[in-house]
Every structure is written in structure tokens, then in C-alpha cells.
mmCIF file of C-alpha atoms in Angstrom:
data_model
loop_
_atom_site.group_PDB
_atom_site.id
_atom_site.type_symbol
_atom_site.label_atom_id
_atom_site.label_comp_id
_atom_site.label_asym_id
_atom_site.label_seq_id
_atom_site.Cartn_x
_atom_site.Cartn_y
_atom_site.Cartn_z
ATOM 1 C CA UNK A 1 104.875 105.977 82.738
ATOM 2 C CA UNK A 2 102.407 107.716 85.286
ATOM 3 C CA UNK A 3 99.195 108.841 84.243
ATOM 4 C CA UNK A 4 98.806 112.504 83.639
ATOM 5 C CA UNK A 5 98.286 114.493 86.931
ATOM 6 C CA UNK A 6 99.671 111.722 88.913
ATOM 7 C CA UNK A 7 102.801 113.985 89.861
ATOM 8 C CA UNK A 8 103.117 117.498 90.576
ATOM 9 C CA UNK A 9 105.357 120.108 92.290
ATOM 10 C CA UNK A 10 104.345 122.338 94.999
ATOM 11 C CA UNK A 11 105.880 125.835 93.769
ATOM 12 C CA UNK A 12 106.630 127.004 97.139
ATOM 13 C CA UNK A 13 109.455 126.855 99.541
ATOM 14 C CA UNK A 14 107.581 128.077 102.594
ATOM 15 C CA UNK A 15 107.365 125.668 105.851
ATOM 16 C CA UNK A 16 103.585 126.398 105.698
ATOM 17 C CA UNK A 17 103.338 124.915 102.184
ATOM 18 C CA UNK A 18 105.018 121.627 103.586
ATOM 19 C CA UNK A 19 102.931 121.458 106.594
ATOM 20 C CA UNK A 20 99.624 122.127 104.284
ATOM 21 C CA UNK A 21 100.828 118.944 102.069
ATOM 22 C CA UNK A 22 101.628 116.676 104.852
ATOM 23 C CA UNK A 23 98.055 117.462 106.264
ATOM 24 C CA UNK A 24 96.238 116.968 103.172
ATOM 25 C CA UNK A 25 93.669 114.299 103.967
ATOM 26 C CA UNK A 26 93.714 113.048 100.169
ATOM 27 C CA UNK A 27 97.380 111.439 101.082
ATOM 28 C CA UNK A 28 97.887 107.738 101.095
ATOM 29 C CA UNK A 29 101.377 108.031 102.106
ATOM 30 C CA UNK A 30 103.519 111.129 103.252
ATOM 31 C CA UNK A 31 107.367 110.421 102.708
ATOM 32 C CA UNK A 32 109.766 113.028 104.467
ATOM 33 C CA UNK A 33 113.408 112.830 103.248
ATOM 34 C CA UNK A 34 116.443 114.202 105.204
ATOM 35 C CA UNK A 35 116.752 114.318 109.014
ATOM 36 C CA UNK A 36 116.596 116.716 111.943
ATOM 37 C CA UNK A 37 113.791 118.685 113.516
ATOM 38 C CA UNK A 38 112.197 119.687 110.285
ATOM 39 C CA UNK A 39 111.429 116.278 109.356
ATOM 40 C CA UNK A 40 110.348 115.203 112.825
ATOM 41 C CA UNK A 41 107.743 118.266 112.758
ATOM 42 C CA UNK A 42 106.484 117.193 109.196
ATOM 43 C CA UNK A 43 106.008 113.540 110.684
ATOM 44 C CA UNK A 44 103.969 115.155 113.561
ATOM 45 C CA UNK A 45 101.706 117.368 111.226
ATOM 46 C CA UNK A 46 100.980 114.170 109.167
ATOM 47 C CA UNK A 47 100.284 112.080 112.218
ATOM 48 C CA UNK A 48 97.687 114.643 113.516
ATOM 49 C CA UNK A 49 95.873 114.758 110.212
ATOM 50 C CA UNK A 50 95.499 111.172 110.300
ATOM 51 C CA UNK A 51 98.082 110.383 107.284
ATOM 52 C CA UNK A 52 100.298 107.399 107.091
ATOM 53 C CA UNK A 53 103.974 108.804 107.335
ATOM 54 C CA UNK A 54 107.453 107.233 106.472
ATOM 55 C CA UNK A 55 110.266 109.402 108.152
ATOM 56 C CA UNK A 56 114.071 109.158 106.997
ATOM 57 C CA UNK A 57 115.152 109.935 110.407
ATOM 58 C CA UNK A 58 118.148 110.544 111.969
ATOM 59 C CA UNK A 59 121.364 109.246 109.910
ATOM 60 C CA UNK A 60 124.902 108.264 110.728
ATOM 61 C CA UNK A 61 126.457 104.855 110.252
ATOM 62 C CA UNK A 62 128.475 103.142 112.917
ATOM 63 C CA UNK A 63 131.408 100.770 112.659
ATOM 64 C CA UNK A 64 132.831 98.246 114.938
ATOM 65 C CA UNK A 65 136.571 96.443 114.613
ATOM 66 C CA UNK A 66 137.081 93.455 116.851
ATOM 67 C CA UNK A 67 140.204 91.746 117.935
ATOM 68 C CA UNK A 68 140.359 89.639 114.649
ATOM 69 C CA UNK A 69 139.846 92.648 112.324
ATOM 70 C CA UNK A 70 142.073 92.813 109.373
ATOM 71 C CA UNK A 71 143.642 96.322 109.162
ATOM 72 C CA UNK A 72 143.744 96.368 105.536
ATOM 73 C CA UNK A 73 139.851 95.603 105.175
ATOM 74 C CA UNK A 74 139.389 98.198 108.117
ATOM 75 C CA UNK A 75 141.433 100.960 105.990
ATOM 76 C CA UNK A 76 139.287 100.402 102.841
ATOM 77 C CA UNK A 77 135.772 100.462 104.850
ATOM 78 C CA UNK A 78 136.478 103.576 106.694
ATOM 79 C CA UNK A 79 137.819 105.317 103.464
ATOM 80 C CA UNK A 80 134.855 104.118 101.200
ATOM 81 C CA UNK A 81 132.633 105.445 103.944
ATOM 82 C CA UNK A 82 133.410 108.820 104.051
ATOM 83 C CA UNK A 83 133.495 109.727 100.349
ATOM 84 C CA UNK A 84 130.557 112.355 100.727
ATOM 85 C CA UNK A 85 128.068 113.153 103.660
ATOM 86 C CA UNK A 86 124.825 111.421 103.268
ATOM 87 C CA UNK A 87 122.536 109.491 105.761
ATOM 88 C CA UNK A 88 124.623 106.135 105.391
ATOM 89 C CA UNK A 89 128.022 107.886 105.824
ATOM 90 C CA UNK A 90 130.343 106.558 108.613
ATOM 91 C CA UNK A 91 129.751 108.703 111.771
ATOM 92 C CA UNK A 92 131.301 106.656 114.675
ATOM 93 C CA UNK A 93 134.271 104.113 114.701
ATOM 94 C CA UNK A 94 134.059 101.850 117.469
ATOM 95 C CA UNK A 95 137.466 100.037 118.123
ATOM 96 C CA UNK A 96 138.350 97.256 120.865
ATOM 97 C CA UNK A 97 141.010 97.891 123.100
ATOM 98 C CA UNK A 98 143.271 95.203 122.533
ATOM 99 C CA UNK A 99 143.772 96.327 119.182
ATOM 100 C CA UNK A 100 143.378 99.997 119.623
ATOM 101 C CA UNK A 101 147.206 100.632 119.583
ATOM 102 C CA UNK A 102 147.276 98.942 115.844
ATOM 103 C CA UNK A 103 143.811 99.852 114.551
ATOM 104 C CA UNK A 104 143.053 103.456 115.430
ATOM 105 C CA UNK A 105 145.993 104.730 113.575
ATOM 106 C CA UNK A 106 144.504 102.850 110.552
ATOM 107 C CA UNK A 107 141.016 104.415 111.196
ATOM 108 C CA UNK A 108 142.880 108.054 111.298
ATOM 109 C CA UNK A 109 144.955 107.413 108.355
ATOM 110 C CA UNK A 110 141.865 106.525 106.240
ATOM 111 C CA UNK A 111 139.908 109.536 107.770
ATOM 112 C CA UNK A 112 142.762 111.754 106.763
ATOM 113 C CA UNK A 113 142.865 110.206 103.087
ATOM 114 C CA UNK A 114 139.012 110.736 102.798
ATOM 115 C CA UNK A 115 139.726 114.360 103.577
ATOM 116 C CA UNK A 116 142.668 114.851 101.241
ATOM 117 C CA UNK A 117 140.762 113.521 98.302
ATOM 118 C CA UNK A 118 138.624 116.418 98.995
ATOM 119 C CA UNK A 119 140.957 118.850 99.324
ATOM 120 C CA UNK A 120 140.296 119.470 102.994
ATOM 121 C CA UNK A 121 141.305 118.658 106.532
ATOM 122 C CA UNK A 122 139.302 116.038 108.561
ATOM 123 C CA UNK A 123 137.408 116.571 111.950
ATOM 124 C CA UNK A 124 137.704 114.088 114.702
ATOM 125 C CA UNK A 125 135.825 113.748 117.882
ATOM 126 C CA UNK A 126 137.217 111.454 120.575
ATOM 127 C CA UNK A 127 135.073 110.108 123.078
ATOM 128 C CA UNK A 128 136.140 110.634 127.047
ATOM 129 C CA UNK A 129 138.289 107.725 127.754
ATOM 130 C CA UNK A 130 139.782 107.229 124.261
ATOM 131 C CA UNK A 131 141.955 110.371 124.039
ATOM 132 C CA UNK A 132 145.222 108.656 124.686
ATOM 133 C CA UNK A 133 144.880 106.488 121.540
ATOM 134 C CA UNK A 134 145.061 109.644 119.294
ATOM 135 C CA UNK A 135 148.336 111.566 118.754
ATOM 136 C CA UNK A 136 148.539 114.911 120.241
ATOM 137 C CA UNK A 137 149.221 116.644 116.903
ATOM 138 C CA UNK A 138 145.510 115.651 115.940
ATOM 139 C CA UNK A 139 144.385 118.287 118.866
ATOM 140 C CA UNK A 140 146.215 121.435 117.022
ATOM 141 C CA UNK A 141 144.049 124.072 115.349
ATOM 142 C CA UNK A 142 143.709 123.627 111.419
ATOM 143 C CA UNK A 143 141.241 124.746 108.601
ATOM 144 C CA UNK A 144 138.021 122.783 108.684
ATOM 145 C CA UNK A 145 135.449 123.322 105.972
ATOM 146 C CA UNK A 146 132.264 124.579 107.178
ATOM 147 C CA UNK A 147 129.079 126.029 105.421
ATOM 148 C CA UNK A 148 130.270 129.163 105.914
ATOM 149 C CA UNK A 149 133.860 128.478 104.718
ATOM 150 C CA UNK A 150 137.019 127.549 106.266
ATOM 151 C CA UNK A 151 137.124 127.915 109.926
ATOM 152 C CA UNK A 152 140.059 127.330 112.257
ATOM 153 C CA UNK A 153 139.563 124.967 114.911
ATOM 154 C CA UNK A 154 140.983 121.793 116.882
ATOM 155 C CA UNK A 155 141.502 119.183 114.542
ATOM 156 C CA UNK A 156 140.178 116.880 116.974
ATOM 157 C CA UNK A 157 138.098 117.458 120.163
ATOM 158 C CA UNK A 158 136.853 115.353 123.084
ATOM 159 C CA UNK A 159 133.061 114.360 123.442
ATOM 160 C CA UNK A 160 131.181 112.830 126.163
ATOM 161 C CA UNK A 161 130.071 109.329 125.534
ATOM 162 C CA UNK A 162 126.292 110.617 125.075
ATOM 163 C CA UNK A 163 127.469 112.383 122.079
ATOM 164 C CA UNK A 164 128.304 109.617 120.242
ATOM 165 C CA UNK A 165 124.591 109.902 119.100
ATOM 166 C CA UNK A 166 125.416 113.528 117.092
ATOM 167 C CA UNK A 167 124.939 113.046 113.348
ATOM 168 C CA UNK A 168 128.099 115.228 111.957
ATOM 169 C CA UNK A 169 126.412 117.434 109.084
ATOM 170 C CA UNK A 170 129.680 117.883 107.427
ATOM 171 C CA UNK A 171 130.274 120.025 104.488
ATOM 172 C CA UNK A 172 133.751 119.117 102.792
ATOM 173 C CA UNK A 173 135.933 117.996 105.919
ATOM 174 C CA UNK A 174 134.893 114.437 106.613
ATOM 175 C CA UNK A 175 134.077 114.274 110.328
ATOM 176 C CA UNK A 176 134.239 111.158 112.490
ATOM 177 C CA UNK A 177 133.587 110.039 116.179
ATOM 178 C CA UNK A 178 135.982 107.551 117.770
ATOM 179 C CA UNK A 179 135.462 105.302 120.653
ATOM 180 C CA UNK A 180 137.671 102.628 122.208
ATOM 181 C CA UNK A 181 135.639 99.869 123.758
ATOM 182 C CA UNK A 182 136.485 96.693 125.784
ATOM 183 C CA UNK A 183 134.538 94.526 123.625
ATOM 184 C CA UNK A 184 132.267 94.180 120.733
ATOM 185 C CA UNK A 185 129.515 93.893 123.225
ATOM 186 C CA UNK A 186 130.189 97.057 124.656
ATOM 187 C CA UNK A 187 130.380 98.679 121.238
ATOM 188 C CA UNK A 188 126.817 97.392 120.668
ATOM 189 C CA UNK A 189 125.405 98.622 123.887
ATOM 190 C CA UNK A 190 126.742 101.947 122.896
ATOM 191 C CA UNK A 191 125.166 101.688 119.491
ATOM 192 C CA UNK A 192 121.792 100.188 120.951
ATOM 193 C CA UNK A 193 121.956 103.222 123.532
ATOM 194 C CA UNK A 194 122.939 106.181 121.698
ATOM 195 C CA UNK A 195 122.760 105.806 117.858
ATOM 196 C CA UNK A 196 119.926 106.576 115.365
ATOM 197 C CA UNK A 197 119.416 102.655 115.138
ATOM 198 C CA UNK A 198 120.349 102.828 111.449
ATOM 199 C CA UNK A 199 123.488 101.281 109.632
ATOM 200 C CA UNK A 200 125.928 98.985 111.761
ATOM 201 C CA UNK A 201 129.075 97.144 110.195
ATOM 202 C CA UNK A 202 131.411 94.902 111.935
ATOM 203 C CA UNK A 203 134.987 94.321 110.613
ATOM 204 C CA UNK A 204 135.905 90.952 112.001
ATOM 205 C CA UNK A 205 137.367 87.614 110.531
ATOM 206 C CA UNK A 206 135.418 85.519 113.141
ATOM 207 C CA UNK A 207 132.449 84.069 111.605
ATOM 208 C CA UNK A 208 130.786 83.685 115.015
ATOM 209 C CA UNK A 209 131.210 87.250 115.952
ATOM 210 C CA UNK A 210 129.289 88.111 113.015
ATOM 211 C CA UNK A 211 126.391 86.022 114.041
ATOM 212 C CA UNK A 212 126.111 87.472 117.512
ATOM 213 C CA UNK A 213 126.728 90.840 116.136
ATOM 214 C CA UNK A 214 123.720 90.565 114.197
ATOM 215 C CA UNK A 215 121.510 89.137 116.937
ATOM 216 C CA UNK A 216 122.294 91.780 119.120
ATOM 217 C CA UNK A 217 122.459 94.753 117.172
ATOM 218 C CA UNK A 218 119.288 96.909 116.828
ATOM 219 C CA UNK A 219 119.658 98.209 113.358
ATOM 220 C CA UNK A 220 117.733 97.539 109.964
ATOM 221 C CA UNK A 221 120.948 97.556 108.108
ATOM 222 C CA UNK A 222 123.959 95.423 109.166
ATOM 223 C CA UNK A 223 127.229 94.738 107.086
ATOM 224 C CA UNK A 224 130.630 93.611 107.174
ATOM 225 C CA UNK A 225 132.283 96.358 105.126
ATOM 226 C CA UNK A 226 131.674 99.855 104.066
ATOM 227 C CA UNK A 227 128.478 101.618 105.286
ATOM 228 C CA UNK A 228 127.627 103.335 101.855
ATOM 229 C CA UNK A 229 125.922 100.411 100.359
ATOM 230 C CA UNK A 230 122.659 101.274 102.450
ATOM 231 C CA UNK A 231 120.747 102.772 99.154
ATOM 232 C CA UNK A 232 117.827 101.482 97.290
ATOM 233 C CA UNK A 233 119.073 102.058 94.001
ATOM 234 C CA UNK A 234 122.450 100.927 94.693
ATOM 235 C CA UNK A 235 121.799 97.785 96.927
ATOM 236 C CA UNK A 236 118.417 96.470 95.542
ATOM 237 C CA UNK A 237 118.318 98.043 92.028
ATOM 238 C CA UNK A 238 114.999 99.979 93.039
ATOM 239 C CA UNK A 239 113.909 103.662 93.079
ATOM 240 C CA UNK A 240 114.293 104.722 96.570
ATOM 241 C CA UNK A 241 111.801 106.848 97.926
ATOM 242 C CA UNK A 242 112.978 106.639 101.363
ATOM 243 C CA UNK A 243 114.923 105.225 104.124
ATOM 244 C CA UNK A 244 113.620 104.333 107.714
ATOM 245 C CA UNK A 245 115.968 103.738 110.815
ATOM 246 C CA UNK A 246 114.708 102.181 113.994
ATOM 247 C CA UNK A 247 114.931 105.260 116.016
ATOM 248 C CA UNK A 248 111.091 105.225 117.035
ATOM 249 C CA UNK A 249 111.127 101.320 117.087
ATOM 250 C CA UNK A 250 111.239 98.453 114.710
ATOM 251 C CA UNK A 251 109.449 98.565 111.284
ATOM 252 C CA UNK A 252 107.023 95.691 110.844
ATOM 253 C CA UNK A 253 105.467 94.527 107.572
ATOM 254 C CA UNK A 254 108.441 96.250 105.517
ATOM 255 C CA UNK A 255 112.201 96.818 105.468
ATOM 256 C CA UNK A 256 114.108 99.934 106.012
ATOM 257 C CA UNK A 257 114.087 100.548 102.217
ATOM 258 C CA UNK A 258 110.776 102.152 100.887
ATOM 259 C CA UNK A 259 110.660 101.798 97.130
ATOM 260 C CA UNK A 260 108.180 102.497 94.483
ATOM 261 C CA UNK A 261 107.243 98.922 94.297
ATOM 262 C CA UNK A 262 106.630 98.462 97.721
ATOM 263 C CA UNK A 263 104.089 100.965 98.051
ATOM 264 C CA UNK A 264 100.731 99.279 97.879
ATOM 265 C CA UNK A 265 97.694 98.338 99.801
ATOM 266 C CA UNK A 266 97.290 94.683 100.159
ATOM 267 C CA UNK A 267 93.472 93.506 99.623
ATOM 268 C CA UNK A 268 92.152 89.584 100.402
ATOM 269 C CA UNK A 269 89.252 88.713 98.224
ATOM 270 C CA UNK A 270 87.335 85.374 98.587
ATOM 271 C CA UNK A 271 84.889 83.473 96.171
ATOM 272 C CA UNK A 272 82.695 81.007 97.847
ATOM 273 C CA UNK A 273 81.418 78.277 95.736
ATOM 274 C CA UNK A 274 79.695 76.095 98.615
ATOM 275 C CA UNK A 275 76.707 78.066 100.247
ATOM 276 C CA UNK A 276 76.992 75.389 102.957
ATOM 277 C CA UNK A 277 80.508 76.162 104.038
ATOM 278 C CA UNK A 278 80.597 77.627 107.632
ATOM 279 C CA UNK A 279 82.595 77.729 110.869
#
């Protein structure tokens, strides 16, 4: 176990308490969980104090289905990526145009099934240019579960392409953005331009497509199924202190999962036996 005094609680919910803690020069590493402006501000406070910082950053996973995607695999991947709202929850689904007539209904059925499991209605955001692939009934008013309660609003709404980068912080109504793309490469370009550079999944039966996807996608976590596997405890069997995306650039020297057994300093020690050794 930990030595006495190694762990303590700051018994204050005030913002100032958090700022003071992250500015404490005794810190070896500051870890900020969560996402949004509050986390970014804590990161700024720590950096200004000269403290090393690990920021969780913005969450929201992306899933791409290409021309060889198996519809059943896609259905399961979407459903199991929307069980609850956390950082690795599916946020954007990108479907290639030549399979959109078949696969968009699969995505929407899984979105609705995820909502039914929670006893709610789903919320869909449709990227501009993709509206024709969504049945008009989706755009009708319905009850969406928000933090303040059930709110009457359209079940689906159009959004600009740039808004694909928005992380939907939903409460009980699963919320998802949908975009139809001409190719997997186009989906990758959208991901690299607008996503938080966090989790990307490709649903495809083409092995070479997976290799290209892995080479081109700018994300620390890449998979071929559901997105909720991105978790230190679940995927690595290690206690997770934090997750990091590549929103502010790629990490060097460590992976995106910060675990307790990876937080250490590396020292190098030499014992010279021959005093005559020289350069």
C-alpha cells in the first residue's frame, strides 16, 4: 500500500482550491480528468507554475464504415459504443456514400436501440450534405432527456461540417453525429481536421484498408469495432490515472493511457572500473 500521508483530499469544491493545487511547486505531475474549458484552464495554471501536466482533453470517438463493412458488425459496434456517455463514447459515425443507403439505417437503428435500453429517445446531428440519407421522421419533435429534464426538440438536426468536432455531452438520450463521405480517405481527412484526435474505429473486411487507416489516422487509439475499449482498466488491466488525446500534438515517450505503474522518473547510473576509459 501507499505510505501514510501519500494520499490526501482537498476538502473544497472552490475553483481557487483547484488552481492552488495545480500551482503547488511540490507537484511532480498534475493530472486533470475530464474535458472542456475547466480542464484546459487547470493545464494553463500548472504550466505557468512549471509543473508537468497530463490533460484528459476533449473526448468523443469516431467510427468509419467503408464499402466492405459488414452490416451486423457495424450494428453491434455502434450499439456497444453508446451504452453511456464517457470520453470514449461514439460521437461521430462516417459512412461511405456507395453503402450509405444500406448502412445509414443500420447506424440509426443501433442509435435508437441504445436509447431504448435507457428508456429515452435518441438525438441525431446530420452533417450538411448528408440529410437525404436520413428519413424525414427523424427530424420531427420528440422528447430528449437533458440535464434539466425532458425537452421537446427535433430528433435530428443539421449541423455544419466544422461542428463534427463538437463532443455531445449527453445525459440519458444517446447523441450522435452522422456524415456521409465519398471515401475512407475523406473520412480520415475530416477526423484529422475536426476531431479531438482521440479514438478512431474502422469497420471494414479489407485488411489493406485497416493498414491504410492506421497509417493515416492521427489518433492514439485505433480499433476495428466498438470504441468503449479505450480504458486503462478494461484494455490493459491497469489502474488508469488519465487518458490523453493528440489534440495538442502527439505524445512522445508514453502512450495515451497514463497508469500508476508508468508514472516514474528514469535515471541512468554508471560504474566506471577502468580509470583510463575516455572519449
